[in-house]
């Protein structure tokens, strides 16, 4: 599944906020990290604020903060603000859809859509944070396993 | 109802727990299945059931939930792994960490049996239970469940 650019940006942003919910991030910080213009990101953040996921913070520094429940907001909740992750059965909208080939293809494609939706609807922001922590730890473990080998190679 | 998970002990199921297990299952599925649960109990409980686990969450003598699983060897060419095939927590006592305690307890049994992978299979429209297993760190397995109607 390939997400549209704004959807990916929204997920990156929401997870940046979720990783540190007490912090107010100025949009420029996230824009710089993900290589997009602050103007582009501002539109995405405004959409998230309209959906009740972020709240803009006035005053020094300004920016946004997360106001949703990390343990209940799922990836699909964020994605659906920007795009439809899979159409209902038989609504692909192409002209071959009602032919026998189109119908058979529709059955297979809707299997994939169902799995995609089930996955995205069951992963909360809190679950994503735990996944990120596990990946960080796996990266550190890999790095620490490599380090002694290099040291012993130097010693040899 | 939130309740500290410390107040809950996870232990092997006993014959006297079956009425509560049947009632919890019936509350979730709408179907009381006494003979099914009796046969599950016979297969998964008691001494000598190597690699089979039927555990209950007990809070002050009341069963609040249960989990059942076993170690499966070389199924579809896969090295031995732990399978969880049922988990249920009484609706009034959910979101209080009981499901987490049950899964941790069965995983501890799997670890003692020498297996380090746990699997389950879920209905893709059961978002609640999918969210639960995802929250515990489960990811998609390298298998695809398939089925077909057998023509009559
Ligand atoms: C799935 C189930 C076992 C979870 O038990 P539980 O005791 O409520 O689970 P926990 O309190 O340990 O919850 C652990 C995590 O699961 C997730 N979770 C649990 N209930 C959730 C809900 N209603 N919505 C979203 N996520 C939920 C959360 O991430 C939760 O962590 P959190 O409390 O920090 O948010 C329980 O809801 C249940 O028995 N459901 C019915 C199961 C069923 O259909 N069984 C039949 C097929 S085997």
Coordinates of C-alpha atoms and ligand atoms in Angstrom, one line a residue:
Chain A
X1 CA 0.0 0.0 0.0
X2 CA 1.4 3.4 -0.9
X3 CA 0.1 6.4 1.1
X4 CA -0.3 9.8 -0.4
X5 CA 2.3 12.4 0.6
X6 CA 0.0 14.3 2.9
X7 CA -1.2 11.1 4.6
X8 CA 2.4 10.1 5.3
X9 CA 3.2 13.5 6.6
X10 CA 0.2 13.4 8.9
X11 CA 1.3 10.0 10.3
X12 CA 4.9 11.2 10.8
X13 CA 3.7 14.4 12.5
X14 CA 1.1 12.6 14.8
X15 CA 3.8 10.1 15.8
X16 CA 6.3 12.8 16.5
X17 CA 3.8 14.5 18.8
X18 CA 2.8 11.2 20.4
X19 CA 6.4 10.3 21.2
X20 CA 6.6 13.4 23.4
X21 CA 3.0 14.5 24.2
X22 CA 4.0 17.2 26.7
X23 CA 6.0 19.2 24.1
X24 CA 4.7 21.8 21.8
X25 CA 6.3 21.4 18.4
X26 CA 6.6 24.4 16.0
X27 CA 5.6 23.1 12.5
X28 CA 9.0 24.2 11.2
X29 CA 10.8 21.6 13.3
X30 CA 8.8 18.7 11.8
X31 CA 9.0 20.2 8.3
X32 CA 12.8 20.3 8.5
X33 CA 13.0 16.7 9.8
X34 CA 10.9 15.3 7.0
X35 CA 12.2 17.6 4.2
X36 CA 9.0 19.5 3.3
X37 CA 8.1 23.1 3.3
X38 CA 6.7 24.6 6.5
X39 CA 3.8 25.9 4.4
X40 CA 2.9 22.4 3.1
X41 CA 3.1 20.9 6.6
X42 CA 1.0 23.7 8.1
X43 CA -1.9 22.6 5.9
X44 CA -1.6 19.0 7.1
X45 CA -1.4 20.0 10.7
X46 CA -4.4 22.3 10.3
X47 CA -6.4 19.3 8.9
X48 CA -5.3 17.3 12.0
X49 CA -6.4 20.1 14.2
X50 CA -9.8 20.3 12.5
X51 CA -10.2 16.6 13.1
X52 CA -9.6 17.1 16.9
X53 CA -6.3 15.2 16.9
X54 CA -4.0 18.3 17.5
X55 CA -4.6 21.6 19.1
X56 CA -2.8 24.8 18.2
X57 CA -0.9 26.4 21.0
X58 CA -0.8 30.1 21.3
X59 CA 2.0 32.2 22.9
X60 CA 5.8 32.0 22.8
X61 CA 6.9 29.4 20.3
X62 CA 3.3 28.5 19.3
X63 CA 2.9 25.2 17.5
X64 CA 0.7 22.2 18.1
X65 CA 0.2 19.5 20.7
X66 CA -1.6 16.2 20.7
X67 CA -5.1 16.2 22.2
X68 CA -6.3 12.7 21.3
X69 CA -6.2 9.4 23.2
X70 CA -3.0 7.7 22.2
X71 CA -4.3 4.3 23.3
X72 CA -7.4 4.5 21.1
X73 CA -6.5 6.6 18.0
X74 CA -5.6 4.2 15.2
X75 CA -3.6 4.6 12.0
X76 CA -6.8 4.3 10.0
X77 CA -8.4 7.2 12.0
X78 CA -5.5 9.4 10.8
X79 CA -5.4 8.1 7.2
X80 CA -9.1 8.5 6.6
X81 CA -8.8 12.3 7.2
X82 CA -6.7 12.4 4.0
X83 CA -7.7 9.4 1.8
X84 CA -9.8 6.3 1.6
X85 CA -7.7 3.3 2.3
X86 CA -9.5 0.9 0.0
X87 CA -12.9 1.2 -1.6
X88 CA -15.9 -0.9 -0.6
X89 CA -16.4 -4.1 -2.7
X90 CA -17.0 -3.6 -6.4
X91 CA -16.4 0.2 -6.4
X92 CA -13.1 0.5 -8.2
X93 CA -14.7 2.8 -10.7
X94 CA -13.2 1.3 -13.9
X95 CA -15.2 0.3 -17.0
X96 CA -14.3 -3.4 -16.8
X97 CA -15.6 -3.7 -13.3
X98 CA -18.9 -5.4 -14.2
X99 CA -17.3 -8.0 -16.6
X100 CA -16.5 -11.5 -15.4
X101 CA -12.8 -10.7 -15.4
X102 CA -13.4 -7.4 -13.5
X103 CA -15.6 -9.1 -10.9
X104 CA -13.0 -11.9 -10.3
X105 CA -10.3 -9.2 -10.0
X106 CA -12.6 -7.3 -7.6
X107 CA -12.8 -10.3 -5.3
X108 CA -9.1 -10.6 -5.1
X109 CA -8.5 -6.9 -4.6
X110 CA -11.1 -6.7 -1.9
X111 CA -9.3 -9.5 0.0
X112 CA -6.3 -7.3 0.1
X113 CA -8.3 -4.2 1.1
X114 CA -9.9 -6.1 4.0
X115 CA -6.5 -7.1 5.3
X116 CA -5.2 -3.6 4.9
X117 CA -8.1 -2.1 6.8
X118 CA -8.0 -4.7 9.6
X119 CA -4.3 -3.9 10.1
X120 CA -4.7 -0.2 10.0
X121 CA -7.8 -0.2 12.3
X122 CA -6.1 -2.3 15.0
X123 CA -2.8 -0.4 15.4
X124 CA -3.1 2.5 17.8
X125 CA -0.6 5.3 18.3
X126 CA 0.5 3.7 21.6
X127 CA 1.1 0.4 19.7
X128 CA 3.2 2.3 17.1
X129 CA 5.3 3.9 19.9
X130 CA 6.0 0.5 21.3
X131 CA 6.9 -0.8 17.8
X132 CA 9.3 2.2 17.4
X133 CA 10.9 1.5 20.8
X134 CA 11.4 -2.2 19.8
X135 CA 13.0 -1.2 16.5
X136 CA 15.3 1.3 18.2
X137 CA 16.3 -1.4 20.7
X138 CA 16.9 -4.0 17.9
X139 CA 19.1 -1.4 16.1
X140 CA 21.1 -0.8 19.3
X141 CA 21.5 -4.5 19.8
X142 CA 22.7 -5.0 16.2
X143 CA 25.1 -2.1 16.7
X144 CA 26.5 -3.5 20.0
X145 CA 26.9 -6.9 18.4
X146 CA 28.9 -5.4 15.6
X147 CA 31.2 -3.2 17.8
X148 CA 33.1 -5.9 19.7
X149 CA 33.7 -7.8 16.4
X150 CA 35.4 -4.7 14.9
X151 CA 37.4 -4.3 18.1
X152 CA 38.6 -7.9 18.0
X153 CA 39.4 -7.5 14.3
X154 CA 41.6 -4.5 15.2
X155 CA 43.3 -6.5 18.0
X156 CA 44.0 -9.4 15.7
Chain B
X1 CA -14.1 -1.7 35.8
X2 CA -10.4 -0.9 36.5
X3 CA -8.8 -3.0 39.1
X4 CA -5.1 -3.4 39.9
X5 CA -3.8 -6.4 38.0
X6 CA -1.9 -7.4 41.1
X7 CA -5.3 -8.5 42.6
X8 CA -5.5 -11.1 39.8
X9 CA -3.7 -14.4 39.9
X10 CA -3.2 -16.5 36.8
X11 CA -3.3 -20.2 37.5
X12 CA -4.2 -23.5 35.7
X13 CA -7.9 -24.0 35.2
X14 CA -9.7 -26.4 37.6
X15 CA -12.8 -28.4 37.0
X16 CA -14.8 -26.1 39.3
X17 CA -13.9 -23.1 37.0
X18 CA -15.7 -24.5 34.0
X19 CA -19.1 -22.9 34.8
X20 CA -17.5 -19.4 34.9
X21 CA -15.6 -20.1 31.7
X22 CA -18.7 -21.3 30.0
X23 CA -20.6 -18.2 31.2
X24 CA -17.9 -15.8 30.1
X25 CA -17.7 -17.5 26.7
X26 CA -21.5 -17.4 26.4
X27 CA -21.5 -13.7 27.3
X28 CA -19.1 -13.0 24.4
X29 CA -20.4 -15.4 21.8
X30 CA -24.0 -15.7 22.8
X31 CA -23.8 -19.5 22.8
X32 CA -23.4 -21.7 25.9
X33 CA -21.3 -24.7 24.7
X34 CA -21.0 -27.0 27.7
X35 CA -20.0 -30.2 26.0
X36 CA -17.4 -28.3 23.9
X37 CA -15.9 -26.8 27.0
X38 CA -15.9 -30.1 28.8
X39 CA -13.9 -31.7 26.0
X40 CA -11.5 -28.7 25.9
X41 CA -11.0 -29.0 29.6
X42 CA -10.3 -32.8 29.3
X43 CA -7.7 -32.1 26.5
X44 CA -6.0 -29.1 28.0
X45 CA -6.1 -29.4 31.8
X46 CA -4.6 -31.6 34.4
X47 CA -1.4 -33.4 34.9
X48 CA 0.4 -35.0 32.0
X49 CA -0.9 -32.5 29.4
X50 CA 2.5 -31.6 28.0
X51 CA 2.6 -28.5 26.0
X52 CA -1.1 -27.7 26.6
X53 CA -2.3 -24.8 28.7
X54 CA -5.7 -23.8 30.0
X55 CA -5.2 -20.8 32.4
X56 CA -7.7 -18.7 34.2
X57 CA -7.4 -15.2 35.8
X58 CA -8.6 -15.5 39.3
X59 CA -9.6 -12.5 41.4
X60 CA -10.6 -13.2 45.0
X61 CA -11.8 -16.7 44.0
X62 CA -13.8 -15.6 40.9
X63 CA -12.7 -16.4 37.4
X64 CA -12.5 -13.2 35.4
X65 CA -11.0 -14.5 32.2
X66 CA -9.1 -17.4 30.6
X67 CA -6.6 -18.3 27.9
X68 CA -6.0 -21.5 26.1
X69 CA -3.1 -22.6 23.9
X70 CA -0.6 -25.3 23.1
X71 CA 2.8 -26.0 21.6
X72 CA 2.4 -27.1 18.0
X73 CA 5.3 -29.0 16.4
X74 CA 6.2 -28.6 12.7
X75 CA 2.8 -27.6 11.6
X76 CA 3.0 -26.6 7.9
X77 CA 6.8 -27.0 8.1
X78 CA 7.1 -24.4 10.8
X79 CA 9.4 -25.0 13.8
X80 CA 7.6 -25.6 17.1
X81 CA 5.7 -22.5 18.3
X82 CA 3.1 -21.6 20.9
X83 CA -0.5 -21.2 19.7
X84 CA -3.2 -19.2 21.5
X85 CA -6.6 -20.3 20.3
X86 CA -8.9 -18.7 22.8
X87 CA -8.8 -15.7 25.1
X88 CA -11.7 -14.0 26.8
X89 CA -12.0 -11.6 29.7
X90 CA -15.4 -11.0 31.4
X91 CA -16.7 -7.7 29.8
X92 CA -17.0 -5.9 33.2
X93 CA -13.4 -6.5 34.0
X94 CA -11.8 -5.5 30.7
X95 CA -9.2 -2.9 30.0
X96 CA -7.7 -3.5 33.4
X97 CA -4.7 -5.5 32.3
X98 CA -6.2 -9.0 32.8
X99 CA -5.8 -9.9 29.1
X100 CA -2.1 -8.8 29.3
X101 CA -1.5 -10.9 32.4
X102 CA -3.1 -14.0 30.8
X103 CA -1.0 -13.7 27.6
X104 CA 2.2 -13.1 29.6
X105 CA 1.4 -16.2 31.7
X106 CA 0.9 -18.5 28.7
X107 CA 4.0 -17.0 27.0
X108 CA 6.0 -17.9 30.2
X109 CA 4.7 -21.5 29.9
X110 CA 5.7 -21.5 26.2
X111 CA 9.2 -20.2 27.1
X112 CA 9.6 -23.0 29.7
X113 CA 8.6 -25.5 27.1
X114 CA 11.4 -24.2 24.9
X115 CA 9.5 -22.2 22.3
X116 CA 10.1 -18.6 21.6
X117 CA 7.4 -17.7 19.1
X118 CA 3.7 -17.3 19.8
X119 CA 1.0 -17.2 17.1
X120 CA -2.7 -16.9 16.9
X121 CA -5.4 -16.5 14.2
X122 CA -8.1 -13.9 14.4
X123 CA -11.2 -12.8 12.5
X124 CA -10.1 -9.7 10.6
X125 CA -13.3 -7.8 11.6
X126 CA -12.7 -8.4 15.3
X127 CA -10.9 -5.1 15.8
X128 CA -11.0 -5.4 19.6
X129 CA -9.0 -8.6 19.8
X130 CA -6.8 -7.6 16.9
X131 CA -6.0 -4.3 18.8
X132 CA -5.3 -6.3 21.9
X133 CA -2.8 -8.7 20.3
X134 CA -1.2 -5.8 18.3
X135 CA -0.8 -3.9 21.6
X136 CA 1.2 -6.8 22.9
X137 CA 3.6 -6.6 20.0
X138 CA 2.2 -9.2 17.7
X139 CA 2.9 -8.6 14.0
X140 CA 1.6 -10.3 10.8
X141 CA 3.0 -13.9 10.5
X142 CA 4.4 -15.2 7.3
X143 CA 1.3 -17.2 6.6
X144 CA -2.0 -16.5 4.9
X145 CA -5.1 -18.3 6.2
X146 CA -7.1 -19.8 3.3
X147 CA -10.5 -21.6 3.2
X148 CA -13.0 -22.8 0.6
X149 CA -16.4 -24.3 0.5
X150 CA -16.3 -28.0 -0.2
X151 CA -18.8 -28.7 -2.9
X152 CA -21.7 -31.0 -2.0
Ligands
LIG1 C1 -9.3 -8.8 23.9 C2 -9.4 -9.0 25.4 C3 -8.9 -10.4 25.8 C4 -8.5 -7.9 26.1 O1 -8.6 -8.1 27.5 P1 -8.4 -6.9 28.5 O2 -8.2 -7.5 29.9 O3 -9.4 -5.9 28.3 O4 -6.9 -6.4 28.0 P2 -5.9 -5.4 28.7 O5 -6.6 -4.6 29.7 O6 -4.7 -6.2 29.1 O7 -5.5 -4.5 27.5 C5 -4.3 -4.5 26.9 C6 -4.3 -3.6 25.6 O8 -5.2 -4.1 24.6 C7 -5.8 -3.0 23.9 N1 -7.2 -3.0 24.1 C8 -7.9 -3.6 25.0 N2 -9.2 -3.3 24.9 C9 -9.3 -2.4 23.9 C10 -10.4 -1.7 23.3 N3 -11.7 -1.8 23.8 N4 -10.1 -0.8 22.3 C11 -8.9 -0.7 21.9 N5 -7.8 -1.3 22.4 C12 -8.0 -2.2 23.4 C13 -5.2 -1.7 24.5 O9 -4.0 -1.4 23.7 C14 -4.8 -2.2 25.9 O10 -3.8 -1.4 26.5 P3 -4.3 0.0 27.3 O11 -5.2 -0.5 28.4 O12 -2.9 0.5 27.7 O13 -4.9 0.8 26.3 C15 -10.9 -8.7 25.8 O14 -11.3 -7.5 25.3 C16 -11.8 -9.8 25.3 O15 -12.0 -10.9 26.0 N6 -12.5 -9.6 24.2 C17 -13.3 -10.6 23.5 C18 -12.3 -11.6 22.9 C19 -13.0 -12.5 21.9 O16 -13.7 -12.0 21.0 N7 -12.8 -13.8 22.1 C20 -13.3 -14.8 21.3 C21 -12.3 -15.2 20.3 S1 -10.9 -16.1 21.0

